[in-house]
Every structure is written in C-alpha cells, then in structure tokens.
XYZ file of C-alpha atoms in Angstrom:
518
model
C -10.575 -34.395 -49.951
C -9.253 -35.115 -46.586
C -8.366 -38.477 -44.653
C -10.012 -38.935 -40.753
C -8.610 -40.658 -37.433
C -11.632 -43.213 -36.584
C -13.274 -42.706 -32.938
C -12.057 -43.967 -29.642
C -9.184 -46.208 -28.964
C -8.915 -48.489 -31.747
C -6.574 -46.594 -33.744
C -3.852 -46.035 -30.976
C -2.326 -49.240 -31.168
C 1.558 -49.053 -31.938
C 2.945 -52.414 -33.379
C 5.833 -53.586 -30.811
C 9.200 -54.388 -32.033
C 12.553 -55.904 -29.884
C 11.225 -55.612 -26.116
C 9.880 -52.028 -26.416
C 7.171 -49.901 -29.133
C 8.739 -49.130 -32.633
C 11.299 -46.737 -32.077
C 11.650 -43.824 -34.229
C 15.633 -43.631 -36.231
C 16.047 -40.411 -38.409
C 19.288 -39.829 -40.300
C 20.411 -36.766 -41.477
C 17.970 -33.675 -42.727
C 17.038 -32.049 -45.243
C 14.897 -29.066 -45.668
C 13.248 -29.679 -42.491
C 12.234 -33.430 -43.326
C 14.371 -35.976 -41.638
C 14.841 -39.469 -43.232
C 13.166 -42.728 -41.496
C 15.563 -45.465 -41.361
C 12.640 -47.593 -40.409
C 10.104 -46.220 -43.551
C 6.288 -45.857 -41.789
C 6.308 -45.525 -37.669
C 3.108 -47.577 -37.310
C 1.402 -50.315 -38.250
C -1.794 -49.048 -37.908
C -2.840 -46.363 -40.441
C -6.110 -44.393 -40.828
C -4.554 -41.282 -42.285
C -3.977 -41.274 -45.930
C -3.038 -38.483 -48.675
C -2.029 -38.981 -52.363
C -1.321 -36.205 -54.312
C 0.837 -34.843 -57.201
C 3.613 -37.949 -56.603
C 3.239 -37.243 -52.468
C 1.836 -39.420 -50.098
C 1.361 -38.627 -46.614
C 0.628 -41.557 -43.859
C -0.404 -40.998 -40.186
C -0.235 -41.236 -37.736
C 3.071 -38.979 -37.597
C 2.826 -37.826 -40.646
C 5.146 -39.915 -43.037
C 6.144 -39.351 -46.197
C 7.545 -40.703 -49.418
C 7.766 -39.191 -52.768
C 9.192 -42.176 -54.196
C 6.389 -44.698 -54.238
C 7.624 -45.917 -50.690
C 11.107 -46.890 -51.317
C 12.607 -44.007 -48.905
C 10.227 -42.616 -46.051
C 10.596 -39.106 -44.054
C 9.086 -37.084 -41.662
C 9.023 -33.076 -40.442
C 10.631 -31.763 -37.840
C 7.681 -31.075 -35.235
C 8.109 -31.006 -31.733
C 4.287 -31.300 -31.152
C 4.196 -34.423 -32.336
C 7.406 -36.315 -32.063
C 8.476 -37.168 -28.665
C 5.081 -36.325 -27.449
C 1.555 -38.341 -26.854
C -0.127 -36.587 -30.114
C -0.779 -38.406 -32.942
C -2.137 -37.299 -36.240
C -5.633 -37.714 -36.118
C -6.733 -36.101 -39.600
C -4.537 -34.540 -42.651
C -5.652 -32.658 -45.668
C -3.349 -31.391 -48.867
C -3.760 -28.651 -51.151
C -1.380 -27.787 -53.379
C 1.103 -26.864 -50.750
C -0.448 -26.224 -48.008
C -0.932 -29.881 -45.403
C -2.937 -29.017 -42.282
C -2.830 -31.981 -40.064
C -5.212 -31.852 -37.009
C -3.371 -33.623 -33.620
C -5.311 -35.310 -30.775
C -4.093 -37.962 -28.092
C -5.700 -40.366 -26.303
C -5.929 -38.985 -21.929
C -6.631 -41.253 -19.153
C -9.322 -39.767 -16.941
C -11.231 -41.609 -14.294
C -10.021 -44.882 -15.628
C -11.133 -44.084 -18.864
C -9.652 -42.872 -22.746
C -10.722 -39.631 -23.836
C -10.372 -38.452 -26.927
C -8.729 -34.937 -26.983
C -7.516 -31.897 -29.353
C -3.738 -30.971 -29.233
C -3.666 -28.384 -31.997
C -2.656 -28.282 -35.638
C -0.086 -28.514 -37.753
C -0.044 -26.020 -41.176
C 2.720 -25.726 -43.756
C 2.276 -24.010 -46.611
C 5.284 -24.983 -48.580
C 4.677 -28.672 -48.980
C 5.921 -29.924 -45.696
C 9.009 -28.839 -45.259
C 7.988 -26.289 -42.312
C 5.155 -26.655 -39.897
C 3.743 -23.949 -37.775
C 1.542 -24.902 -34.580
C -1.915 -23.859 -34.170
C -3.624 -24.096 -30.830
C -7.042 -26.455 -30.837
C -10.109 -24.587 -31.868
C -12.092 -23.874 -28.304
C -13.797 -21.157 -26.696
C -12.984 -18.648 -23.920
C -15.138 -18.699 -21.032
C -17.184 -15.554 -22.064
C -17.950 -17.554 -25.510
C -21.227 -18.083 -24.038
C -23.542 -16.690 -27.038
C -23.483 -16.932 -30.735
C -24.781 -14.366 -33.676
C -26.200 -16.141 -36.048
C -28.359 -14.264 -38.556
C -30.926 -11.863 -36.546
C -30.835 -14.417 -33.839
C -28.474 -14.218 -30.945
C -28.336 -17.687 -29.619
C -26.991 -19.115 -26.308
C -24.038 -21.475 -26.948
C -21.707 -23.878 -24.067
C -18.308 -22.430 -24.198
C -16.141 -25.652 -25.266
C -13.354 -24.756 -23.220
C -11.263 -27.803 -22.839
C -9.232 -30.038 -25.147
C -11.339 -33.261 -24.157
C -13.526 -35.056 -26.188
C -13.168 -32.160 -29.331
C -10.119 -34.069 -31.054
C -9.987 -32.578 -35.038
C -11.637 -35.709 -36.233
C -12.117 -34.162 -40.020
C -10.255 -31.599 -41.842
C -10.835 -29.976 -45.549
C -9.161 -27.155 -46.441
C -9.960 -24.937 -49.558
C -7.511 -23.501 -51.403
C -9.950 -20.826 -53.543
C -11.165 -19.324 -50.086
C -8.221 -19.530 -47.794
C -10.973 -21.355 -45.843
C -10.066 -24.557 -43.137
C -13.105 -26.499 -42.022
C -12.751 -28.712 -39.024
C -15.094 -31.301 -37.407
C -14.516 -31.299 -33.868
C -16.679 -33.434 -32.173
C -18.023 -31.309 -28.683
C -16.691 -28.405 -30.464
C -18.913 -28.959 -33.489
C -17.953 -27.780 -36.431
C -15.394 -25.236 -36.802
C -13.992 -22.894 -39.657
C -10.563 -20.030 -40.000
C -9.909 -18.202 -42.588
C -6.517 -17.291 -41.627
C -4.960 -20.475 -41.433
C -5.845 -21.423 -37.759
C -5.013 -18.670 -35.721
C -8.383 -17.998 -35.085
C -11.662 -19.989 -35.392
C -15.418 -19.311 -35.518
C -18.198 -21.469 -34.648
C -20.401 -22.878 -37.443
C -24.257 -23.134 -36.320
C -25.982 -26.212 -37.526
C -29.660 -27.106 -36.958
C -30.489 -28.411 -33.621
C -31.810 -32.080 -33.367
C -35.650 -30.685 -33.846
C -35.352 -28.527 -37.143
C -33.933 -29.714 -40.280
C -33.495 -26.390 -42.084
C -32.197 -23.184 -40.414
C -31.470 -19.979 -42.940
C -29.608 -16.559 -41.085
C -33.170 -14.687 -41.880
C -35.637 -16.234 -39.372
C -35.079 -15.889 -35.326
C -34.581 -18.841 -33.615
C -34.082 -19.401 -29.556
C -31.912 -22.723 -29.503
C -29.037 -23.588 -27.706
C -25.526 -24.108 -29.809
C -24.236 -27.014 -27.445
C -23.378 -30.490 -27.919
C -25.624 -33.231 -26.007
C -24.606 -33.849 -22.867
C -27.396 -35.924 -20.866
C -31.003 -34.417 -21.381
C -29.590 -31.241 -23.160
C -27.937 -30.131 -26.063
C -27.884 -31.859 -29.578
C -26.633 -34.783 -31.184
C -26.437 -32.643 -34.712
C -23.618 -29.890 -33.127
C -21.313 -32.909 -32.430
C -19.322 -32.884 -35.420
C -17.024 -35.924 -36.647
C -16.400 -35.281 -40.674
C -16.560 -32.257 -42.995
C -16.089 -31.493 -46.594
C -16.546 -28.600 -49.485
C -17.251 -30.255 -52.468
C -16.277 -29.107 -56.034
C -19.731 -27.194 -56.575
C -18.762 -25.234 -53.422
C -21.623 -27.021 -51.386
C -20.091 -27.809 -47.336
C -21.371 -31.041 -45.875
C -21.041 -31.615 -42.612
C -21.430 -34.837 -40.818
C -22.576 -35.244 -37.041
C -24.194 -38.022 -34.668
C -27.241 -36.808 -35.896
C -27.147 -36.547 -39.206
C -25.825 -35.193 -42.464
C -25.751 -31.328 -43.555
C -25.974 -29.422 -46.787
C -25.153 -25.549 -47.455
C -24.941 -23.981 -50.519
C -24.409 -21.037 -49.036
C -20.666 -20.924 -47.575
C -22.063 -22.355 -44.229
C -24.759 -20.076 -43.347
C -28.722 -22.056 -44.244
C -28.582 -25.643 -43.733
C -30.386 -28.550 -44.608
C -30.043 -31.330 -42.258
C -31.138 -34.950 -43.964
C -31.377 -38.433 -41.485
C -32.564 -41.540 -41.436
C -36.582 -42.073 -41.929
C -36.457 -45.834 -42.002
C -36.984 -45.559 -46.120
C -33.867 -46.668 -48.442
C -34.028 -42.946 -50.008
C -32.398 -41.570 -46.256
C -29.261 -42.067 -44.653
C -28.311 -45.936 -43.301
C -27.775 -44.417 -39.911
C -27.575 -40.585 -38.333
C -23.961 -41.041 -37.755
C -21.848 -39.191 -40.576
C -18.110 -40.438 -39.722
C -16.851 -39.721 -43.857
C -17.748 -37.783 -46.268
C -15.691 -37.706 -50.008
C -16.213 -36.563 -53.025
C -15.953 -38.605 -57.160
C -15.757 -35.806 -59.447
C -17.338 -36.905 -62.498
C -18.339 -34.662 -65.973
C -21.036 -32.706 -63.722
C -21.993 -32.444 -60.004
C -19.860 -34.296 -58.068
C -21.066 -37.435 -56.458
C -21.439 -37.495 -52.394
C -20.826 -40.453 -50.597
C -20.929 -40.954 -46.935
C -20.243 -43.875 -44.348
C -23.420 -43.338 -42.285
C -23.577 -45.687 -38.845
C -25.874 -47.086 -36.664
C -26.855 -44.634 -33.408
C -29.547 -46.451 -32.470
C -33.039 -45.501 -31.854
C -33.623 -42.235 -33.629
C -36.990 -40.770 -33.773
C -38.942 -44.375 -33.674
C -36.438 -45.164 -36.813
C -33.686 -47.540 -35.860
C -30.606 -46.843 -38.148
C -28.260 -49.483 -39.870
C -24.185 -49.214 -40.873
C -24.074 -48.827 -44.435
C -22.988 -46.221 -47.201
C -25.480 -43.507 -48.490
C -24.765 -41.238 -51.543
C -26.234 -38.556 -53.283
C -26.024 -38.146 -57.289
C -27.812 -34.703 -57.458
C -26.620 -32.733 -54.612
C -29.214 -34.179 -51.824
C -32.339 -34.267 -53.676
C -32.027 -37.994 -53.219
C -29.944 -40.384 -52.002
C -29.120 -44.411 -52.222
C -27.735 -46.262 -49.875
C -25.469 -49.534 -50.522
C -22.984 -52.151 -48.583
C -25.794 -52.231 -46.345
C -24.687 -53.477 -42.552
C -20.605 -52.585 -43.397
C -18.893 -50.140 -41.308
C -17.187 -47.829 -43.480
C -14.482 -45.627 -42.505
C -13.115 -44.062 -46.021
C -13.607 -43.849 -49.950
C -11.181 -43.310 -52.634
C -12.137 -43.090 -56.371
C -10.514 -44.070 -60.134
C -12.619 -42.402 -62.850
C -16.173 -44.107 -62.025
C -14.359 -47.018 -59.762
C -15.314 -46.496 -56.143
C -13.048 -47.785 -53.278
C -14.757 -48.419 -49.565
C -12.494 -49.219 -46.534
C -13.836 -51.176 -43.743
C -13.735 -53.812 -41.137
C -14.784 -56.540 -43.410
C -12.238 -55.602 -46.417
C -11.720 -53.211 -48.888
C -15.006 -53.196 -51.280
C -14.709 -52.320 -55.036
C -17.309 -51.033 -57.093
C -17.503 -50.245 -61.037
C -21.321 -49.688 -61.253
C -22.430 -46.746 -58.755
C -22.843 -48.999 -55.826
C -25.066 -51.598 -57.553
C -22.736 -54.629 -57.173
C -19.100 -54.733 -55.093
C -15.937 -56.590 -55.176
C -14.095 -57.197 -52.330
C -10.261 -57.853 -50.545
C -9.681 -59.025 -47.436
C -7.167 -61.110 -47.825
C -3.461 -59.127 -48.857
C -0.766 -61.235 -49.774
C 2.241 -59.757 -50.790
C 3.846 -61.836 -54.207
C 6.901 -62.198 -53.476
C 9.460 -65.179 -52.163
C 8.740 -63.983 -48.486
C 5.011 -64.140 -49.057
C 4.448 -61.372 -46.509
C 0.678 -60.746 -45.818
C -1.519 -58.518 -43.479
C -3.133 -59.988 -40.583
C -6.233 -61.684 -41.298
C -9.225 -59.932 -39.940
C -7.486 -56.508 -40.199
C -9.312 -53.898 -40.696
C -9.029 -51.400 -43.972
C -9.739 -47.645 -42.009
C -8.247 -45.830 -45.436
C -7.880 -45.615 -49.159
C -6.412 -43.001 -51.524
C -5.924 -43.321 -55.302
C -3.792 -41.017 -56.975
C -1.306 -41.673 -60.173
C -2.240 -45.024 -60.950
C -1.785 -46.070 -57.720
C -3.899 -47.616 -54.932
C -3.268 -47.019 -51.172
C -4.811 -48.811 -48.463
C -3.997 -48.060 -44.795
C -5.085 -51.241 -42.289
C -4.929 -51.625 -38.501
C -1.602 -54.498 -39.502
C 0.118 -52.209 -42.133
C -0.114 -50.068 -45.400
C -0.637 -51.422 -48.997
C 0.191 -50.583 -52.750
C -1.349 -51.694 -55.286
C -0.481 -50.245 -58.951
C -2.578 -52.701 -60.340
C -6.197 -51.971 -59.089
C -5.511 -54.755 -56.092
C -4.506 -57.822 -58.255
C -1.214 -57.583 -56.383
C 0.221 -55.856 -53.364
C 3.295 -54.233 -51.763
C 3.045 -54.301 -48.035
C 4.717 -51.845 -45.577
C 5.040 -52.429 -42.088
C 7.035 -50.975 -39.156
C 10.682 -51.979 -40.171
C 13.032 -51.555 -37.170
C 16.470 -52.752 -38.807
C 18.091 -55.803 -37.497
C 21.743 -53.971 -38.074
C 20.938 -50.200 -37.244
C 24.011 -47.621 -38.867
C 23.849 -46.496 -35.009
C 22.699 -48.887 -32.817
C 21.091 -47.045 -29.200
C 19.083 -49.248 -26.453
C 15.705 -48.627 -28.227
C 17.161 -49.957 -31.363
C 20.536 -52.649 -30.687
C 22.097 -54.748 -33.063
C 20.308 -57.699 -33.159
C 20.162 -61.036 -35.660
C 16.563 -61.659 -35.209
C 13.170 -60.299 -33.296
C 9.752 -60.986 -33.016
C 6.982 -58.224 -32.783
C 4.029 -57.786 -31.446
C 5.826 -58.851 -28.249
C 3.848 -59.881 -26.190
C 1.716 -61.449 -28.083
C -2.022 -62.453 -27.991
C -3.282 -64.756 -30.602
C -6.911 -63.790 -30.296
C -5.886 -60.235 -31.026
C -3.108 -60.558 -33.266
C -3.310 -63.703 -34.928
C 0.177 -64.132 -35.335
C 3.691 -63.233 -34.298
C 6.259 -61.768 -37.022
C 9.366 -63.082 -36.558
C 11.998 -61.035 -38.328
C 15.603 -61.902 -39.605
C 18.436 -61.916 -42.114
C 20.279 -64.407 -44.678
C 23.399 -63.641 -46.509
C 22.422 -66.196 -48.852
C 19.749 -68.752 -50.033
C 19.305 -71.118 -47.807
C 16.743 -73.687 -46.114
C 15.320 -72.222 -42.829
C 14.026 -74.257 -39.697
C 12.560 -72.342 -36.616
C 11.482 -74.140 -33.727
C 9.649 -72.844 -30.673
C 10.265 -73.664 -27.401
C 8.440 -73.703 -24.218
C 10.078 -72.543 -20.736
C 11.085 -76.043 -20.002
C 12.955 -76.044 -23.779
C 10.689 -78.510 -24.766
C 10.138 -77.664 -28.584
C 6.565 -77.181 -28.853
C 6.878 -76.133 -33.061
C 8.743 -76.222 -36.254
C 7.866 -74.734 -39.177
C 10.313 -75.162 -42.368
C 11.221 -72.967 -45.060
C 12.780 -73.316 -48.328
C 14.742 -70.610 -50.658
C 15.466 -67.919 -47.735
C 17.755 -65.223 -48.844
C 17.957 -61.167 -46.994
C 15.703 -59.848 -44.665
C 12.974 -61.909 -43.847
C 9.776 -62.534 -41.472
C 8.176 -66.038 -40.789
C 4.793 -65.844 -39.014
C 4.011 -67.724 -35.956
C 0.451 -68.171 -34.541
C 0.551 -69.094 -31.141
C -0.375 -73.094 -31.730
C 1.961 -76.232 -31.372
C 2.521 -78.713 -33.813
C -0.755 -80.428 -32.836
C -3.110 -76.792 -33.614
C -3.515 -76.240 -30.452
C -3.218 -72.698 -28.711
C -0.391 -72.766 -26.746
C -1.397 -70.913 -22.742
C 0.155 -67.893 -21.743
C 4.081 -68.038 -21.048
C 7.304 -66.915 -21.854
C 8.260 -69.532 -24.746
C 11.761 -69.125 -26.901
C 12.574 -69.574 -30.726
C 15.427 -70.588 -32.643
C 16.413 -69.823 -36.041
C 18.730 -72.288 -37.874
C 20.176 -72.320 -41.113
C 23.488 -73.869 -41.877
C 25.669 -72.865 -39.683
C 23.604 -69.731 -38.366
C 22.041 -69.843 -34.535
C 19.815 -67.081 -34.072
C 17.397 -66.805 -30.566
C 14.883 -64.696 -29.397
C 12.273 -64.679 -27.011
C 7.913 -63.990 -27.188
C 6.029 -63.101 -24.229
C 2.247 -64.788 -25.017
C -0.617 -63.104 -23.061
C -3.936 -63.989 -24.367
C-alpha cells in the first residue's frame, strides 16, 4: 500500500515559524539517520507509512520508531537543502522508495515536476538516487504485443511528478504513476524504466494479441488521451495492478499486459468520476476489497461525473460507490473499519460504506488544549499497531484509540535551541504562521514557555500600542501555544498591519511581533 502527494500547489505550503519557514536542526547521527530537534519539518502532511513499529511522514521523509516521541530523518542531499519534496513513499519490508517532485515556476505559473527517487533497501538508513522515469528522444515508438505503436517521448521533468508509488516485494517490481509519463514500471529498482500501455480514451479493453494503431501519449489539446495520464497505482494481494488515470480506472490480471478500463456511465454501479487520484487495498478472508477516490472531470462522454468513493468487492465485476460529493485523497483500514481522508474530515465506516462517522474537529486533551485548524483538510491516514495516523494540511495526528482522543504534532522549532544559529535564535516566545491571514489560516499560534504554573494574560497591540485584545489563561506550566484569530475584543477582524503581543505572567515580559496580510 503506498501513500500519494495530492495535485498542484496545495500541498507545498510550509508552516512559518520566528520571521523565516521552519528551519531544519539535526543533532548528531546515527546510521545515516540524523535526529530532528524540531520532530516533523511540516505542517502539512499527505505522505503517510505505518509499518512494523515505523512510521514515515512527508514531505522529507520523517521518521519515528517510537510512537512520535523522538523524530529523524536520512541523510539525502536530493532532498534536504534542495526544492524537492517527497511527493509519494511506499515500504516493504526494508526496502522505502520515495518518489521526489518540486513545484517550478514557468510563465508565471506552478508546474508540477519529477526530481527522481529515493530507494533504500535496508530500512532507511541509506538512500540511493534514481533519476525520474522519462524517455530519450528516440523513445518515439512502443512494442506492445504484435502491435508497434507510436508513443510522445516524455522527455522532460515537467508535469510527470511520481504522484503514486507501490512497490512489490515478491517481483522485485516498482510501479509508478507519473502523470504525462503515464504509468511506469522497473524491475531493477529504478535504474531503468519501461512504459506500461493502457487503453486509449476510445477502447476499454486492450490484450497484447490483437493489433492496434493508437498513439501512447498523454492529452495535450485535441490529441492524445486522458487514460495514459497516470496519477495512482497499486498491485493488490491477488496480484491484480490497478491503475488510476484522468480517465478512468484499470484492471490487469495479467502483470500489466490486457487491460480493462472501467468509467463513469452515469449509473451508481460505475465510478463517481473518471479521475482515479487513490487506490488501496482492505485485505479481508478472500479477495481483497478495492477502493478508490474517484473525482469529478467533468463532461465525459455525455456523463457528467461526481467526487465520491467507488469500490469493488469482487475484483471489478461490480462496483458501489459511497460519500457521494467528498473529495477523497486516502484510505486506511482496521479489520473491516474503513478510514477516508478528505477536505470535509476524516470519515469512519464499520459497515462497507453503508453509513459513516466523521472528525473534523481534533482537539488535543490535554491542559494546553492544542487543536488543528478548523477547516483543515485530512489528505492521509495509515493504521498500523493499534494506532491511527492522520496527516492534515495544519499538522499530524495519533490516535490509539480509534479517534476518541488525539495527540497532535506540529512543526516545533524550540524556543531555547542546544545551538542557537540565525534561522533558529534563542527566543522566549514566537508566533507562526507569520504573516498571518485569517481567512486562510484561521488563527495565529503563539508559542512560549513557563517554569511553573501560573496565570497567563496576552494582549495584542496595534502599531499605535493601543491594545486591541486580551485573552486570559489559567494553570500554564512548560511549553505552551495560545491561539489568536485575527479579531479584537469586539469580534471584529482586525485590517492588515504589523500589530505586537505581550505575554505576562508574574514577573515574566515576553514580546513578539505578527505581520497580518489578509
């Protein structure tokens, strides 16, 4: 099972701490993992892996194998100190293949684009570098069968990021979807990489044995197909691949050679929408159970597609769809207990899909009564051990409770550093995001530290040191963060300024200052 980056630019977003992004402290190392004095290195996490006591978070590939209390990362110059970020992660055993894209600025716009991989086959404490899975210019047919088709070399990085990986450990085998690139497969640990052909958008089945004259290229204006763009990829525990595109979703039970292609028909027994962004698997007694977070591409055939969840009990013979008008990003599963992530929550499920619970609002019990941003959105679960992980765009969760109660981790840039630097100084308090817009963030953590229990009054101040709000607290002791969100004393939004804050309590003074910019 493997963990995907979502599309475009809403997973980029690095939480801001003192005046600058969340810096990155590592002490000491040990077998090629360095320590993280500040535990996960952003607040926004779509990449999630839970295995065998280890769980990996991205996007840079964190670590604990302690339920959270001590956080590391590997020693990888393609991704620290560079643009890259992890944009999906699958675990084996010990093999982690981690596929790296970035975000590049071209023509005023972001586009998505592959940076390589990152394989280690002894549980992450080395990591080789793979180069991105593209074509040479003389890539420009493909053999497929007793066809020989005419293909569009995919020659540069942009817009074929490594959305999905799955790697299987029986075959040696890593699949990658790869958006322009399609989808992808090595079977020597990508050093090399062979295109997988999929049915074009006007067949649904394609088998090696009959000639066909299409084109193997993404669409791209009037040509090309919707069903080579790949975004999420899987081999199941029956050894059946599914692959998921912009146009639909694909079976083969034949190591990737025929294919069945199934979309949306307008009837609840199809897909919710042509766009496959996640595919996982619940192993159960028999064949596993497919379920997919299938989106809305619009007009498709005279059949107008809707977000929602499809699954498959018997392999594809038929399928249900549920959580109809959600957009789902990721699933996670306890024994027959199915876990959705999405914008609106995290969605729970005991029966199949018939009925769903649902989270959206994670409070963390405890005296500081921590919480995730309202309106955050849930982009990935794991469950593994008796414990629940849930990434969100404000911070990752625990739960070893089935979601009664919560841990929260966020970005934690020490107040006291063991060696203070300019991107981390020895401060008494800060408040991050800094700058701050209330209509995107909701509120403003602000973050500091009590030798003892004490009563707590911070006031906010405008540029004229007018005090504009004061919020009281009771029963402060250690490290703590008060949330501010952006209104005055009346409820009403402050405008955009530079405005100051003041921590007292007893004798203790601490300032700082917030940048709002709605």
């Amino acid at each position: 099972m493997s963990t995907k980056s979502i599309l475009f630019a809403c997973l980029l977003v690095l939480v801001t701490s003192h005046s600058a992004h969340a810096q990155r402290v590592f002490l000491g190392s040990a077998a090629g993992l360095l320590q993280s004095e500040i535990g996960i290195l952003n607040n926004s996490v779509a990449n999630l892996h839970a295995t065998d006591g280890m769980v990996w978070v991205g996007p840079y590939l964190n670590l604990t194998e302690d339920g959270g209390q001590s956080w590391f990362v590997p020693e990888t110059d393609s991704l620290f100190g560079t643009v890259n970020r992890l944009f999906s992660l699958d675990v084996e055993g010990m093999t982690v293949v981690a596929g790296l894209g970035r975000a590049d600025r071209t023509g005023g716009q972001s586009v998505q684009t592959a940076a390589g991989f990152l394989i280690s086959e002894d549980g992450g404490n080395t990591f080789s570098y793979r180069f991105p899975q593209l074509d040479g210019p003389e890539d420009d047919t493909e053999v497929y069968g007793v066809s020989v088709l005419d293909a569009l070399p995919v020659i540069v990085p942009q817009q074929s990021p490594p959305f999905d990986i799955d790697y299987n450990g029986a075959s040696g085998t890593i699949w990658v979807a790869g958006w322009a690139s399609g989808i992808r497969k090595s079977d020597d640990m990508g050093r090399n990489w062979s295109r997988v052909v999929l049915p074009p958008d006007d067949l649904d089945f394609i088998t090696p044995q009959t000639p066909y004259s299409f084109s193997v290229e993404p669409q791209r204006g009037g040509t090309g197909s919707l069903n080579h763009m790949g975004f999420s990829i899987l081999h199941d525990a029956a050894g059946t691949v599914w692959a998921g595109t912009a146009g639909g979703l694909n079976r083969s039970v034949d190591g990737g050679l025929t294919w069945q292609k199934f979309k949306t028909d307008g009837t609840q027994g199809s897909l919710t929408g042509n766009w496959v962004i996640s595919i996982e698997e619940q192993v159960t007694g028999g064949m596993p159970i497919i379920w997919t977070a299938t989106w809305n591409t619009g007009d498709t055939d005279g059949q107008t597609g809707k977000f929602g969840v499809t699954f498959t009990e018997d392999g594809g013979q038929n399928f249900k769809q549920t959580l109809i008008g959600e957009r789902i990003y990721d699933f996670a599963f306890d024994g027959a207990k199915v876990y959705a992530a999405g914008d609106n929550g995290l969605f729970i499920s005991s029966d199949a899909g018939d009925t769903w619970d649902s989270i959206s609002d994670f409070i963390e019990d405890s005296g500081s009564q921590r919480r995730v941003r309202p309106n955050a959105s849930i982009f990935s679960v794991e469950y593994a051990n008796g414990i629940l992980w849930v990434g969100t765009s404000d911070g990752l969760l625990k739960s070893a409770d089935q979601g009664s109660t919560w841990t929260i981790f966020h970005v934690n840039v020490p107040l006291h550093p063991e060696e203070p630097s300019d991107a981390v100084p020895d401060v008494n308090t800060y408040a991050y995001p800094n700058p701050f817009s209330r209509g995107d963030d909701v509120f403003i953590r602000i973050k500091y530290e009590l030798d003892r229990t004490e009563s707590v009054d911070i006031r906010v101040f405008d540029y004229g040191m007018n005090v504009i709000r004061t919020m009281n607290l009771n029963g402060v002791q250690g490290v703590n963060e008060s949330m501010w969100d952006g209104t005055d004393d009346n409820g009403i939004q402050v405008p955009n300024g530079v405005y100051f804050y003041e921590v007292r309590s007893g004798n203790s003074r601490f300032r700082g200052k917030i940048l709002v910019i709605e």
